[in-house]
Structure formats: C-alpha cells, structure tokens
C-alpha positions as a printed NumPy array, in Angstrom:
array([[ -86.708,   24.152,   -6.207],
       [ -90.198,   23.542,   -7.649],
       [ -91.129,   27.015,   -8.776],
       [ -90.738,   28.679,  -12.151],
       [ -87.768,   30.976,  -12.908],
       [ -85.298,   31.914,  -15.797],
       [ -82.675,   34.344,  -17.671],
       [ -81.899,   35.741,  -21.039],
       [ -78.277,   36.458,  -21.911],
       [ -76.402,   36.866,  -25.135],
       [ -72.916,   36.305,  -26.424],
       [ -71.35 ,   38.469,  -29.084],
       [ -67.637,   37.864,  -28.732],
       [ -64.585,   38.387,  -30.877],
       [ -62.146,   35.538,  -31.379],
       [ -60.363,   34.435,  -28.227],
       [ -57.319,   32.324,  -27.572],
       [ -57.577,   29.33 ,  -25.266],
       [ -57.701,   30.426,  -21.66 ],
       [ -58.058,   34.112,  -22.517],
       [ -60.43 ,   36.165,  -20.375],
       [ -63.147,   38.327,  -21.869],
       [ -66.065,   39.372,  -19.694],
       [ -68.973,   41.718,  -20.084],
       [ -69.094,   45.088,  -18.398],
       [ -71.774,   43.678,  -16.149],
       [ -69.436,   41.14 ,  -14.599],
       [ -66.069,   42.592,  -15.534],
       [ -63.841,   42.68 ,  -12.504],
       [ -60.223,   41.583,  -12.465],
       [ -60.026,   37.951,  -11.5  ],
       [ -57.202,   36.783,   -9.241],
       [ -54.11 ,   35.534,  -11.023],
       [ -53.612,   31.767,  -11.335],
       [ -50.831,   32.035,   -8.744],
       [ -53.166,   33.787,   -6.29 ],
       [ -55.892,   31.208,   -6.899],
       [ -53.414,   28.383,   -6.335],
       [ -52.247,   29.983,   -3.089],
       [ -55.829,   30.284,   -1.859],
       [ -56.466,   26.671,   -2.777],
       [ -53.351,   25.58 ,   -0.934],
       [ -54.415,   27.554,    2.149],
       [ -57.828,   25.878,    2.145],
       [ -56.239,   22.448,    1.711],
       [ -53.988,   23.113,    4.684],
       [ -56.954,   24.28 ,    6.761],
       [ -58.894,   21.113,    5.939],
       [ -55.87 ,   19.024,    6.917],
       [ -55.566,   20.953,   10.187],
       [ -59.277,   20.541,   10.916],
       [ -59.019,   16.802,   10.315],
       [ -55.961,   16.532,   12.535],
       [ -57.696,   18.415,   15.332],
       [ -60.936,   16.438,   15.069],
       [ -60.179,   14.1  ,   18.009],
       [ -59.131,   16.971,   20.273],
       [ -62.159,   19.026,   19.275],
       [ -64.477,   16.086,   19.946],
       [ -62.987,   15.747,   23.404],
       [ -63.199,   19.496,   24.065],
       [ -66.889,   19.438,   23.135],
       [ -67.528,   16.543,   25.487],
       [ -68.572,   14.117,   22.77 ],
       [ -68.956,   10.467,   23.677],
       [ -66.293,    7.831,   23.111],
       [ -68.267,    6.384,   20.191],
       [ -68.532,    9.736,   18.409],
       [ -66.026,   10.927,   15.807],
       [ -65.79 ,   14.099,   13.741],
       [ -65.319,   14.091,    9.961],
       [ -64.238,   17.43 ,    8.472],
       [ -66.504,   19.001,    5.835],
       [ -65.28 ,   22.586,    5.483],
       [ -62.889,   25.103,    7.005],
       [ -62.826,   28.903,    7.003],
       [ -60.263,   31.303,    8.473],
       [ -60.973,   34.995,    9.154],
       [ -58.522,   37.82 ,    8.516],
       [ -57.612,   37.888,   12.219],
       [ -56.832,   34.17 ,   12.196],
       [ -60.107,   32.988,   13.773],
       [ -60.955,   29.508,   12.5  ],
       [ -64.308,   27.885,   11.799],
       [ -64.174,   24.115,   11.264],
       [ -67.344,   22.412,   10.015],
       [ -67.703,   18.727,   10.839],
       [ -70.104,   15.831,   10.303],
       [ -70.382,   13.303,   13.138],
       [ -70.351,    9.522,   13.243],
       [ -71.565,    7.274,   16.052],
       [ -69.994,    3.851,   16.34 ],
       [ -68.865,    4.336,   12.741],
       [ -72.352,    5.209,   11.443],
       [ -73.08 ,    8.6  ,    9.846],
       [ -75.207,   10.802,   12.096],
       [ -77.88 ,   12.78 ,   10.247],
       [ -78.305,   15.959,   12.261],
       [ -74.927,   15.536,   13.913],
       [ -73.183,   18.327,   12.006],
       [ -71.53 ,   21.112,   13.957],
       [ -69.137,   24.052,   13.596],
       [ -66.166,   24.553,   15.914],
       [ -64.887,   28.116,   16.381],
       [ -61.26 ,   28.685,   17.431],
       [ -59.096,   31.736,   17.943],
       [ -55.887,   32.211,   15.947],
       [ -53.971,   30.157,   18.521],
       [ -56.314,   27.216,   18.232],
       [ -58.163,   27.798,   21.486],
       [ -61.847,   26.813,   21.467],
       [ -64.161,   29.851,   21.357],
       [ -67.458,   28.034,   20.974],
       [ -69.479,   25.804,   18.713],
       [ -72.786,   25.571,   16.853],
       [ -74.493,   22.177,   16.73 ],
       [ -77.383,   21.025,   14.599],
       [ -78.665,   19.168,   17.654],
       [ -77.553,   19.026,   21.265],
       [ -77.67 ,   16.23 ,   23.784],
       [ -76.785,   12.566,   23.448],
       [ -76.711,   10.862,   20.057],
       [ -76.909,    7.337,   21.427],
       [ -79.797,    5.353,   19.9  ],
       [ -81.566,    2.779,   22.056],
       [ -80.164,   -0.022,   19.902],
       [ -77.614,   -0.541,   17.144],
       [ -79.265,   -3.767,   15.961],
       [ -81.887,   -3.178,   13.228],
       [ -84.974,   -5.348,   13.018],
       [ -85.207,   -4.81 ,    9.261],
       [ -82.537,   -5.909,    6.802],
       [ -81.006,   -3.447,    4.363],
       [ -82.859,   -5.158,    1.51 ],
       [ -86.194,   -4.789,    3.319],
       [ -85.473,   -1.119,    4.006],
       [ -84.509,   -0.521,    0.372],
       [ -87.674,   -2.201,   -0.884],
       [ -89.865,   -0.202,    1.492],
       [ -88.211,    3.058,    0.503],
       [ -88.686,    2.321,   -3.191],
       [ -92.369,    1.621,   -2.618],
       [ -92.795,    4.844,   -0.673],
       [ -91.238,    6.876,   -3.485],
       [ -93.245,    5.158,   -6.213],
       [ -96.384,    6.111,   -4.311],
       [ -95.451,    9.796,   -4.141],
       [ -93.025,   10.759,   -6.905],
       [ -95.181,    9.849,   -9.899],
       [ -92.658,    7.571,  -11.581],
       [ -93.607,    6.513,  -15.081],
       [ -92.81 ,    2.904,  -14.329],
       [ -91.008,    0.759,  -11.793],
       [ -87.857,    0.563,  -13.876],
       [ -87.471,    4.347,  -13.915],
       [ -87.857,    4.39 ,  -10.15 ],
       [ -85.128,    1.771,   -9.751],
       [ -83.211,    1.859,   -6.504],
       [ -79.616,    3.059,   -6.448],
       [ -77.328,    2.917,   -3.459],
       [ -75.858,    5.692,   -1.391],
       [ -72.048,    5.516,   -1.408],
       [ -71.007,    2.896,    1.093],
       [ -74.486,    1.382,    1.283],
       [ -75.03 ,   -2.376,    1.492],
       [ -77.813,   -3.93 ,   -0.572],
       [ -79.175,   -0.487,   -1.433],
       [ -79.606,    0.972,    2.049],
       [ -77.108,    2.409,    4.516],
       [ -77.393,    2.255,    8.296],
       [ -77.273,    5.689,    9.937],
       [ -78.23 ,    7.367,   13.171],
       [ -81.177,    9.744,   12.727],
       [ -80.789,   12.656,   15.134],
       [ -82.193,   15.607,   13.172],
       [ -85.396,   15.579,   15.215],
       [ -86.856,   13.654,   18.108],
       [ -85.021,   10.933,   20.004],
       [ -81.928,    9.622,   18.154],
       [ -82.644,    6.257,   16.587],
       [ -81.125,    3.715,   14.257],
       [ -82.282,    4.224,   10.678],
       [ -81.576,    3.432,    7.052],
       [ -80.735,    6.02 ,    4.387],
       [ -81.76 ,    5.018,    0.872],
       [ -81.603,    6.822,   -2.461],
       [ -84.372,    6.143,   -4.974],
       [ -84.192,    7.537,   -8.485],
       [ -87.113,    8.019,  -10.827],
       [ -88.91 ,   10.366,  -13.174],
       [ -91.734,   12.707,  -12.316],
       [ -94.817,   12.97 ,  -14.484],
       [ -93.647,   16.3  ,  -15.966],
       [ -90.283,   14.826,  -17.005],
       [ -88.248,   16.12 ,  -14.063],
       [ -85.787,   13.517,  -12.799],
       [ -86.193,   12.605,   -9.144],
       [ -83.583,   11.536,   -6.642],
       [ -85.266,   11.026,   -3.294],
       [ -83.176,   10.383,   -0.199],
       [ -85.356,    8.613,    2.334],
       [ -84.534,    7.986,    5.968],
       [ -86.578,    5.149,    7.41 ],
       [ -86.764,    3.688,   10.894],
       [ -84.559,    0.595,   11.097],
       [ -87.158,   -1.242,   13.191],
       [ -90.523,   -0.28 ,   11.724],
       [ -89.66 ,    1.043,    8.257],
       [ -91.576,    4.255,    8.955],
       [ -90.405,    7.185,    6.831],
       [ -88.609,    9.667,    9.086],
       [ -87.463,   12.082,    6.408],
       [ -87.507,   12.508,    2.656],
       [ -85.353,   14.928,    0.71 ],
       [ -85.508,   15.608,   -3.016],
       [ -81.988,   16.218,   -4.338],
       [ -83.183,   17.507,   -7.698],
       [ -84.124,   21.074,   -6.801],
       [ -86.097,   22.614,   -9.618],
       [ -87.317,   25.948,  -10.856],
       [ -90.099,   26.291,  -13.407],
       [ -89.534,   29.186,  -15.742],
       [ -89.715,   30.538,  -19.27 ],
       [ -87.172,   32.783,  -20.927],
       [ -85.684,   33.921,  -24.2  ],
       [ -82.331,   34.441,  -25.769],
       [ -80.05 ,   36.996,  -27.227],
       [ -81.091,   40.55 ,  -26.581],
       [ -84.603,   39.796,  -25.38 ],
       [ -83.62 ,   40.136,  -21.72 ],
       [ -79.941,   41.122,  -21.492],
       [ -78.786,   42.55 ,  -24.798],
       [ -75.32 ,   41.751,  -26.118],
       [ -72.803,   40.344,  -23.683],
       [ -69.4  ,   38.738,  -24.031],
       [ -68.218,   35.444,  -22.58 ],
       [ -64.974,   33.638,  -22.113],
       [ -64.585,   30.733,  -24.539],
       [ -61.869,   28.183,  -25.366],
       [ -60.1  ,   27.931,  -28.711],
       [ -58.752,   24.453,  -29.484],
       [ -56.77 ,   25.417,  -32.556],
       [ -59.585,   24.5  ,  -34.88 ],
       [ -62.798,   25.347,  -33.018],
       [ -64.252,   27.54 ,  -30.294],
       [ -66.025,   25.976,  -27.346],
       [ -68.451,   27.306,  -24.745],
       [ -65.962,   26.391,  -22.058],
       [ -64.452,   28.826,  -19.571],
       [ -61.019,   27.862,  -18.261],
       [ -60.82 ,   31.046,  -16.178],
       [ -63.798,   29.949,  -14.066],
       [ -62.959,   26.395,  -13.169],
       [ -63.551,   24.987,  -16.645],
       [ -67.316,   25.462,  -16.518],
       [ -69.016,   24.722,  -19.824],
       [ -72.388,   24.346,  -21.539],
       [ -73.787,   21.387,  -23.455],
       [ -76.965,   20.557,  -25.341],
       [ -79.014,   17.515,  -24.433],
       [ -80.837,   17.827,  -27.787],
       [ -84.167,   17.086,  -26.066],
       [ -82.863,   14.007,  -24.228],
       [ -83.255,   13.621,  -20.459],
       [ -79.999,   11.923,  -19.503],
       [ -76.273,   12.138,  -20.07 ],
       [ -73.868,   15.064,  -20.018],
       [ -74.875,   16.315,  -23.447],
       [ -72.713,   17.594,  -26.305],
       [ -70.36 ,   20.525,  -25.72 ],
       [ -71.13 ,   23.556,  -27.882],
       [ -68.308,   23.913,  -30.393],
       [ -67.927,   25.56 ,  -33.799],
       [ -65.458,   27.348,  -36.082],
       [ -66.568,   30.891,  -35.255],
       [ -66.784,   32.63 ,  -31.893],
       [ -70.175,   34.302,  -32.317],
       [ -73.11 ,   32.496,  -30.687],
       [ -76.858,   32.784,  -30.962],
       [ -79.05 ,   35.355,  -32.671],
       [ -81.424,   36.325,  -29.883],
       [ -84.171,   33.944,  -30.958],
       [ -85.241,   30.783,  -29.163],
       [ -85.352,   29.024,  -32.523],
       [ -81.556,   29.298,  -32.603],
       [ -80.409,   26.586,  -30.183],
       [ -77.252,   28.506,  -29.324],
       [ -79.181,   31.398,  -27.756],
       [ -80.24 ,   29.422,  -24.68 ],
       [ -76.699,   28.073,  -24.361],
       [ -75.397,   31.644,  -24.269],
       [ -77.84 ,   32.484,  -21.485],
       [ -76.732,   29.48 ,  -19.455],
       [ -73.017,   30.105,  -19.943],
       [ -73.374,   33.774,  -19.029],
       [ -75.477,   32.938,  -15.958],
       [ -72.819,   30.517,  -14.722],
       [ -70.088,   33.132,  -15.241],
       [ -72.093,   35.862,  -13.501],
       [ -72.761,   33.559,  -10.544],
       [ -69.093,   32.541,  -10.314],
       [ -67.967,   36.18 ,  -10.406],
       [ -70.505,   37.296,   -7.81 ],
       [ -69.336,   34.732,   -5.268],
       [ -65.657,   35.299,   -6.121],
       [ -65.705,   39.089,   -6.077],
       [ -68.101,   39.462,   -3.15 ],
       [ -67.013,   36.719,   -0.752],
       [ -63.756,   35.379,   -2.165],
       [ -65.489,   32.05 ,   -2.785],
       [ -63.714,   30.029,   -5.463],
       [ -66.65 ,   28.309,   -7.139],
       [ -69.732,   26.541,   -5.84 ],
       [ -67.756,   24.144,   -3.625],
       [ -64.984,   26.699,   -2.983],
       [ -62.534,   24.301,   -4.614],
       [ -61.991,   26.077,   -7.941],
       [ -64.07 ,   23.575,   -9.923],
       [ -66.722,   24.994,  -12.236],
       [ -70.194,   23.499,  -12.579],
       [ -71.489,   22.745,  -16.063],
       [ -74.812,   23.643,  -17.665],
       [ -77.119,   21.542,  -19.845],
       [ -79.721,   23.168,  -22.11 ],
       [ -82.564,   21.756,  -24.227],
       [ -83.55 ,   19.135,  -21.661],
       [ -86.524,   17.005,  -22.69 ],
       [ -89.367,   18.237,  -24.839],
       [ -91.761,   21.022,  -23.819],
       [ -90.123,   20.855,  -20.395],
       [ -91.19 ,   23.923,  -18.436],
       [ -88.613,   23.675,  -15.699],
       [ -84.972,   24.049,  -14.69 ],
       [ -83.043,   22.38 ,  -11.899],
       [ -79.759,   22.084,  -10.048],
       [ -78.416,   18.577,   -9.353],
       [ -75.582,   18.397,   -6.814],
       [ -74.7  ,   14.81 ,   -7.744],
       [ -73.676,   15.768,  -11.289],
       [ -72.655,   19.247,  -10.159],
       [ -74.669,   20.665,  -13.016],
       [ -77.435,   23.077,  -13.931],
       [ -80.164,   21.974,  -16.369],
       [ -82.718,   24.001,  -18.363],
       [ -85.77 ,   22.945,  -20.331],
       [ -87.092,   24.742,  -23.407],
       [ -90.499,   25.596,  -21.928],
       [ -93.89 ,   25.425,  -23.565],
       [ -93.791,   24.412,  -27.227],
       [ -89.983,   24.288,  -26.94 ],
       [ -89.908,   28.032,  -27.613],
       [ -89.278,   29.506,  -24.148],
       [ -85.92 ,   28.343,  -22.729],
       [ -85.783,   28.696,  -18.951],
       [ -82.511,   30.571,  -18.78 ],
       [ -83.168,   33.832,  -16.911],
       [ -80.268,   35.217,  -14.864],
       [ -81.778,   35.076,  -11.389],
       [ -82.694,   31.444,  -12.108],
       [ -79.052,   30.594,  -12.731],
       [ -77.967,   32.355,   -9.548],
       [ -80.812,   30.815,   -7.557],
       [ -80.236,   27.234,   -8.646],
       [ -76.445,   27.253,   -8.37 ],
       [ -76.791,   28.72 ,   -4.885],
       [ -78.473,   25.448,   -3.901],
       [ -75.041,   23.97 ,   -4.554],
       [ -73.387,   26.538,   -2.274],
       [ -75.88 ,   25.747,    0.492],
       [ -75.346,   21.992,    0.055],
       [ -71.612,   22.48 ,    0.499],
       [ -71.876,   24.773,    3.548],
       [ -74.774,   24.695,    6.022],
       [ -76.523,   21.822,    4.231],
       [ -79.949,   23.172,    5.231],
       [ -82.523,   20.358,    5.224],
       [ -85.04 ,   20.785,    2.411],
       [ -88.123,   20.643,    4.607],
       [ -89.785,   22.659,    7.355],
       [ -88.318,   26.022,    8.334],
       [ -84.8  ,   24.982,    7.321],
       [ -86.188,   24.242,    3.844],
       [ -87.673,   27.732,    3.675],
       [ -84.288,   29.168,    4.635],
       [ -82.675,   27.003,    1.936],
       [ -85.023,   28.383,   -0.733],
       [ -84.696,   31.946,    0.548],
       [ -80.905,   31.703,    0.429],
       [ -81.193,   30.882,   -3.264],
       [ -83.623,   33.763,   -3.854],
       [ -81.37 ,   36.153,   -1.926],
       [ -78.183,   35.331,   -3.784],
       [ -79.938,   34.844,   -7.126],
       [ -81.16 ,   38.416,   -6.672],
       [ -77.655,   39.554,   -5.743],
       [ -76.233,   37.92 ,   -8.881],
       [ -78.715,   39.975,  -10.909],
       [ -77.696,   43.203,   -9.146],
       [ -74.023,   42.306,   -9.516],
       [ -74.261,   41.642,  -13.263],
       [ -75.926,   45.07 ,  -13.671],
       [ -77.182,   44.428,  -17.176],
       [ -78.991,   47.18 ,  -19.04 ],
       [ -81.918,   44.996,  -20.1  ],
       [ -82.16 ,   42.928,  -16.922],
       [ -81.514,   45.344,  -14.098],
       [ -81.276,   44.146,  -10.537],
       [ -84.529,   43.987,   -8.601],
       [ -86.199,   42.246,   -5.671],
       [ -88.536,   40.258,   -7.916],
       [ -88.   ,   36.594,   -8.765],
       [ -88.594,   35.42 ,  -12.333],
       [ -89.921,   38.827,  -13.336],
       [ -89.102,   38.528,  -17.038],
       [ -90.655,   35.178,  -17.83 ],
       [ -94.323,   36.077,  -17.362],
       [ -95.129,   32.687,  -15.932],
       [ -98.487,   33.925,  -14.663],
       [ -99.436,   35.275,  -18.075],
       [-100.233,   38.749,  -16.742],
       [ -96.79 ,   40.3  ,  -16.471],
       [ -96.367,   39.611,  -12.746],
       [ -93.243,   37.993,  -11.257],
       [ -93.107,   34.638,   -9.54 ],
       [ -92.164,   36.044,   -6.115],
       [ -91.857,   39.405,   -4.382],
       [ -89.26 ,   40.014,   -1.702],
       [ -90.674,   43.314,   -0.414],
       [ -94.074,   41.777,    0.335],
       [ -93.983,   38.013,   -0.346],
       [ -97.736,   37.515,    0.18 ],
       [ -98.401,   39.378,   -3.077],
       [ -97.912,   36.047,   -4.85 ],
       [-100.956,   34.708,   -3.028],
       [ -99.202,   32.012,   -0.995],
       [ -95.92 ,   33.146,    0.56 ],
       [ -95.587,   34.233,    4.169],
       [ -94.684,   37.832,    5.019],
       [ -94.066,   37.049,    8.695],
       [ -93.17 ,   34.12 ,   10.895],
       [ -95.912,   32.14 ,   12.635],
       [ -96.051,   28.696,   14.176],
       [ -97.559,   27.364,   10.948],
       [ -94.769,   28.577,    8.639],
       [ -92.827,   25.328,    8.911],
       [ -95.761,   23.351,    7.508],
       [ -95.873,   25.4  ,    4.3  ],
       [ -94.177,   24.372,    1.067],
       [ -90.56 ,   25.555,    1.298],
       [ -91.087,   27.942,   -1.612],
       [ -93.718,   29.771,    0.456],
       [ -92.119,   29.561,    3.911],
       [ -89.09 ,   31.197,    2.276],
       [ -91.09 ,   34.432,    2.224],
       [ -90.16 ,   35.274,    5.826],
       [ -86.424,   35.286,    5.062],
       [ -86.924,   36.985,    1.693],
       [ -88.876,   39.742,    3.447],
       [ -86.154,   39.989,    6.112],
       [ -83.467,   40.431,    3.461],
       [ -85.41 ,   43.112,    1.595],
       [ -86.129,   45.074,    4.788],
       [ -82.526,   44.763,    5.992],
       [ -81.292,   45.978,    2.608],
       [ -83.773,   48.722,    1.757],
       [ -85.874,   49.453,    4.843],
       [ -89.643,   49.682,    5.134],
       [ -92.232,   51.772,    3.309],
       [ -92.515,   52.909,   -0.288],
       [ -89.504,   53.404,   -2.524],
       [ -88.273,   52.904,   -6.073],
       [ -85.119,   50.936,   -6.958],
       [ -83.92 ,   50.702,  -10.574],
       [ -87.326,   51.862,  -11.748],
       [ -89.284,   49.251,   -9.769],
       [ -91.68 ,   50.406,   -7.042],
       [ -91.783,   48.619,   -3.68 ],
       [ -93.777,   49.106,   -0.51 ],
       [ -92.643,   46.869,    2.312],
       [ -94.68 ,   46.598,    5.555],
       [ -93.558,   45.413,    9.005],
       [ -95.293,   43.076,   11.44 ],
       [ -94.909,   45.435,   14.405],
       [ -95.54 ,   48.695,   12.538],
       [ -91.91 ,   49.772,   12.925],
       [ -90.128,   52.04 ,   10.462],
       [ -86.818,   50.598,    9.312],
       [ -83.816,   52.079,    7.539],
       [ -81.884,   49.557,    5.473],
       [ -78.132,   48.97 ,    5.69 ],
       [ -77.81 ,   48.336,    1.944],
       [ -77.956,   45.065,    0.03 ],
       [ -74.185,   44.598,   -0.015],
       [ -73.897,   44.587,    3.764],
       [ -77.047,   42.5  ,    4.095],
       [ -75.563,   39.908,    1.732],
       [ -72.34 ,   39.791,    3.741],
       [ -74.335,   39.133,    6.906],
       [ -76.372,   36.345,    5.3  ],
       [ -73.36 ,   34.666,    3.693],
       [ -71.339,   34.615,    6.906],
       [ -74.332,   33.272,    8.814],
       [ -74.777,   30.536,    6.175],
       [ -71.142,   29.481,    6.008],
       [ -70.08 ,   29.919,    9.648],
       [ -73.102,   29.514,   11.936],
       [ -76.038,   27.764,   10.251],
       [ -76.388,   23.98 ,   10.324],
       [ -78.677,   21.467,    8.648],
       [ -81.509,   22.   ,   11.155],
       [ -81.384,   25.798,   11.476],
       [ -84.878,   27.267,   11.856],
       [ -85.954,   30.913,   11.853],
       [ -85.156,   31.445,   15.53 ],
       [ -81.685,   29.985,   15.002],
       [ -81.251,   32.014,   11.793],
       [ -81.813,   35.154,   13.864],
       [ -79.006,   34.107,   16.204],
       [ -76.756,   33.171,   13.281],
       [ -77.189,   36.51 ,   11.522],
       [ -76.686,   38.455,   14.753],
       [ -73.447,   36.564,   15.315],
       [ -72.452,   37.312,   11.733],
       [ -73.254,   41.023,   12.12 ],
       [ -71.261,   41.138,   15.358],
       [ -68.273,   39.533,   13.62 ],
       [ -68.444,   41.865,   10.635],
       [ -69.472,   45.177,   12.167],
       [ -69.307,   44.834,   15.955],
       [ -71.815,   44.217,   18.734],
       [ -74.071,   47.226,   19.151],
       [ -73.173,   48.564,   15.7  ],
       [ -75.785,   50.118,   13.431],
       [ -75.724,   46.956,   11.337],
       [ -76.095,   44.646,   14.348],
       [ -79.03 ,   46.642,   15.692],
       [ -80.612,   46.686,   12.226],
       [ -80.461,   42.88 ,   12.016],
       [ -82.206,   42.575,   15.392],
       [ -84.864,   45.132,   14.494],
       [ -85.513,   43.547,   11.105],
       [ -86.129,   40.103,   12.565],
       [ -88.641,   41.684,   14.954],
       [ -90.267,   43.305,   11.914],
       [ -90.964,   39.85 ,   10.445],
       [ -92.089,   38.483,   13.85 ],
       [ -88.964,   36.477,   14.679],
       [ -87.987,   37.393,   18.234]])
C-alpha cells in the first residue's frame, strides 16, 4: 500500500516464563490449547492432501483440457462438511496467471460448483517464444528502472522467480485478453524515498510488451508515537530464555520484533534485555515503537483467530515478524510477503514511528489476501485488495477495543498526516479525502488502488452501520447512498464474516466489483440463508454504491 498509516501501543508487563501467555484486556480471549491447534493443523494438512489427490478428477469434472493441471493452494471445510478447494492451474507445465479457481464440493465429495478467475480456453496461439529468457529479463529490468526510481542499476539488479531460467520464467498470461505465452520476471530495487521495490513484470514472450506489473512491497505512509500516546499501557506475551526477556511470542506462532537500527536490509536484531518492561511512551526510546509493532501483530493474530478461526496470516500457525526503525527519516511502513514480515519507518526527523494499530492490521491483511484470493494489485481487483486491508485493519482496531485508540471507521486517524487533524481515509464517505470514490463508475478501475478502494470501504460501512447520520464511539458519521435509499446495517461483525467468507471461498485474482457483489451474496447465503435479512442487506448495499 502507498498511503500513510500507523499505531501506538505500549507494553508494561510483569516477568513472564517462556511460552507463558499474558494479553491485554483489549485482546484477551482464551487461545486454543496447543493440542487443539495441532488438531486443526492436522485437519488442514489432510484437506490439502485430499485436494491434491482429487486435482485430476476435479480438472476432468470441470472440463479442463488435457494439457491443464491443477495445483492445490488452499482448502477450507465448512461445519456441514462442504469443501472449498482453491487451485492454481498449469498449461503444458507452465504456470497460468489468471488460471486460479475454487472447486466447491458437498460433504460426500460431489461437485457443487466452481469459481474461476477466467473462463474459456487457456491455450495460447504458440508455446514457442520469440524472445529468450535473457532478453525478457533485460527488457523487464529496463522497464522497472524507468518507472521505479532506482538509485542506481545495481540496486535494481534482477533476481529470478523460483524456477526461472536466466532470470525470467515462461508462463501463460490469461488474466485478461486472449491467453498468450509470456515471461514473468522479478526486478528488485529501491525507490527514491527509500522504500524497497520488488516488481513482478509479465511481458509478452514475442514482443516484450509489458502486460502486467505488480509491486510486491505494499506500503503505508504514516506517523505515530509510542507508549501511552495512542493506546495507554498494554501487556504482551514475551519469551524468557533463562537470562533475558525477548519480544517474541511463542503463543502466536513465534512472531517477534527486531530493530533494523536505521538500516534498510536484513532481519534486524531481536529485542532482548534483562527486564520485562519495555518503552517509556516516547519516540526517543527505541523500544516504544517495538512495543507498538509487537502489540499490533498480536492484536491482528487474535482478531483473525478469534473471529474466523484463522491460525495466522497463512493459516499455518506461523507468525510473521516485525521490523522497526527502518532507514532514516523514512515516512512509510510496508508488508513484504516474501520475507513474511512487517516493516515500519521512524517518520519525519526519526521522531514519528509509523506503528499505529490499524496500520498493523491493514498491512498484515495484505498477507492474508495474498494467501487466499490473491487479488491482483491493479484495476478494480487492486481496489478490492486495498479495501480488504482497510476493512480488516478497522476490525482489528474495534477488536482490540483500547481505551485510547477506540475502534472507528477512519484510517490513520491518529497520525495527523495531513497536518490538520484529519484522517487519511473515511469509510462512511470516502470522497471526503478528496480523491477516493464513493460509488462505482466505469472509471473506477483506472484510479489508483488506494482511491478505487473507496467503493468497497463505503459498502462495508453501509452494510455495518447503515446510511445517514450517527455516532459510533464518539465519532460522527453521515453516510450517503447513490440511489437515495435508507439502509439499516447488519452490524460490523456480520459484515466482516460476509467479507471474509467471500475473500477466502469465492473471490479470485481477477475479481472486480461486479464479481465481488456475487461473491458476497454467495457468502451471505452460506452464512445466513438466501432471502435472509443479511442477504437482502448485502444486495441493497451494493445497489447503494452503484454496483448492480
């Protein structure tokens, strides 16, 4: 994400033994026992094995061609035994970009339906590229150097995608237009503001034309503070080694926090010391930002676990780690799926760490999206990707329920990025930021994804709270509708359940707003029944943001 965000959080904890659990009131809910977590992990492993074993039969049932194969990505089972297997596709052994799909089965394994990123044939006109992999890699590097703002050619050096040959990997591009042979290349570099860049380019295998570019480093610009400024005193789980305490949480997948000490690479140094009290609430104390980051990761973990039963970002029980004090005067924060880590700069003059709670939830949700629907980071699907992070970042804030950082439908409200006390984004009326879209139009897909996200943000607010003027947690909102309708919300908890199920069960990499409407209606039908109050509310709310 390229917009500014952040959180303040504080740790004031008594001594803990290794592996002990101590959580703040804001996120204190009993976590499943290790035995229960192991059982859930075993069930998911068995589901993935089953999905892989059934891949050939499912490909045949879907009428896929003889040269197409399915590779399992994820698997979900409902309480009634209904299964949802998410697959990537290959064609003649080549990865198909835009070939992802979800197969839905009943408890007996009978096919109930499917959702595909694209329909129709995947066969490209030719499987013989006119360009070599080296030529494609060179062209992709040049394209990135012209747009990313790399400081020099060395910093924009080409690195290969796994399985690539000579820096570029042959794929089938099917995400839009006629399927064609293409190369996928990863180019790493550094932006002018110090943000690392990892561009994945898809280029035509015959002409070298850029078909798609996707920035893997998804950033959020923000400023924040430390202990007590935003969240007051909170407690965290730490690890005791026998001689020192560490900002490492064994109860949440081993997630931990390090300092980069103003460097821009590496994993950083784990926070460790002889006492178990961290930070003093001032940005000048380098522990304060680390406390914010560690608390934000814990709050995000607990929200997904307690709300959806999701066991970490990838649903595999592994915790992401956080890096603070990135670079110098770096006014940004970003999630990087390749290192499975969250990174925060110290802001202007190195005195405003970008560690606000809804930033943590927002950025780590990019990881959830990457490991479920995989929404492309461009066009309408990119807006839905950004909105998903705003939606669940907001829900993390509500879930934590902190006294000094109460839940609201404002993004980055505490960091005063604009210098006049206004938030970065508004979910009740997105256009209040001067650029975001309140309603869908044919031009929405051409907006920056941080602005096209407004349509889905507005949808979520209206579905949760309804239209018109109201006050929530002391914040006043007044949300309009495109068609002048008056809406009654179903509550944010139900709205979040609808969005999460749509994301994890029905959305694919190319989902646009029209398809998101279908996905959320399917989700509402699954959760609450066709024709239910909730189902009808979802339909009416999409109409209220001009998605019909």
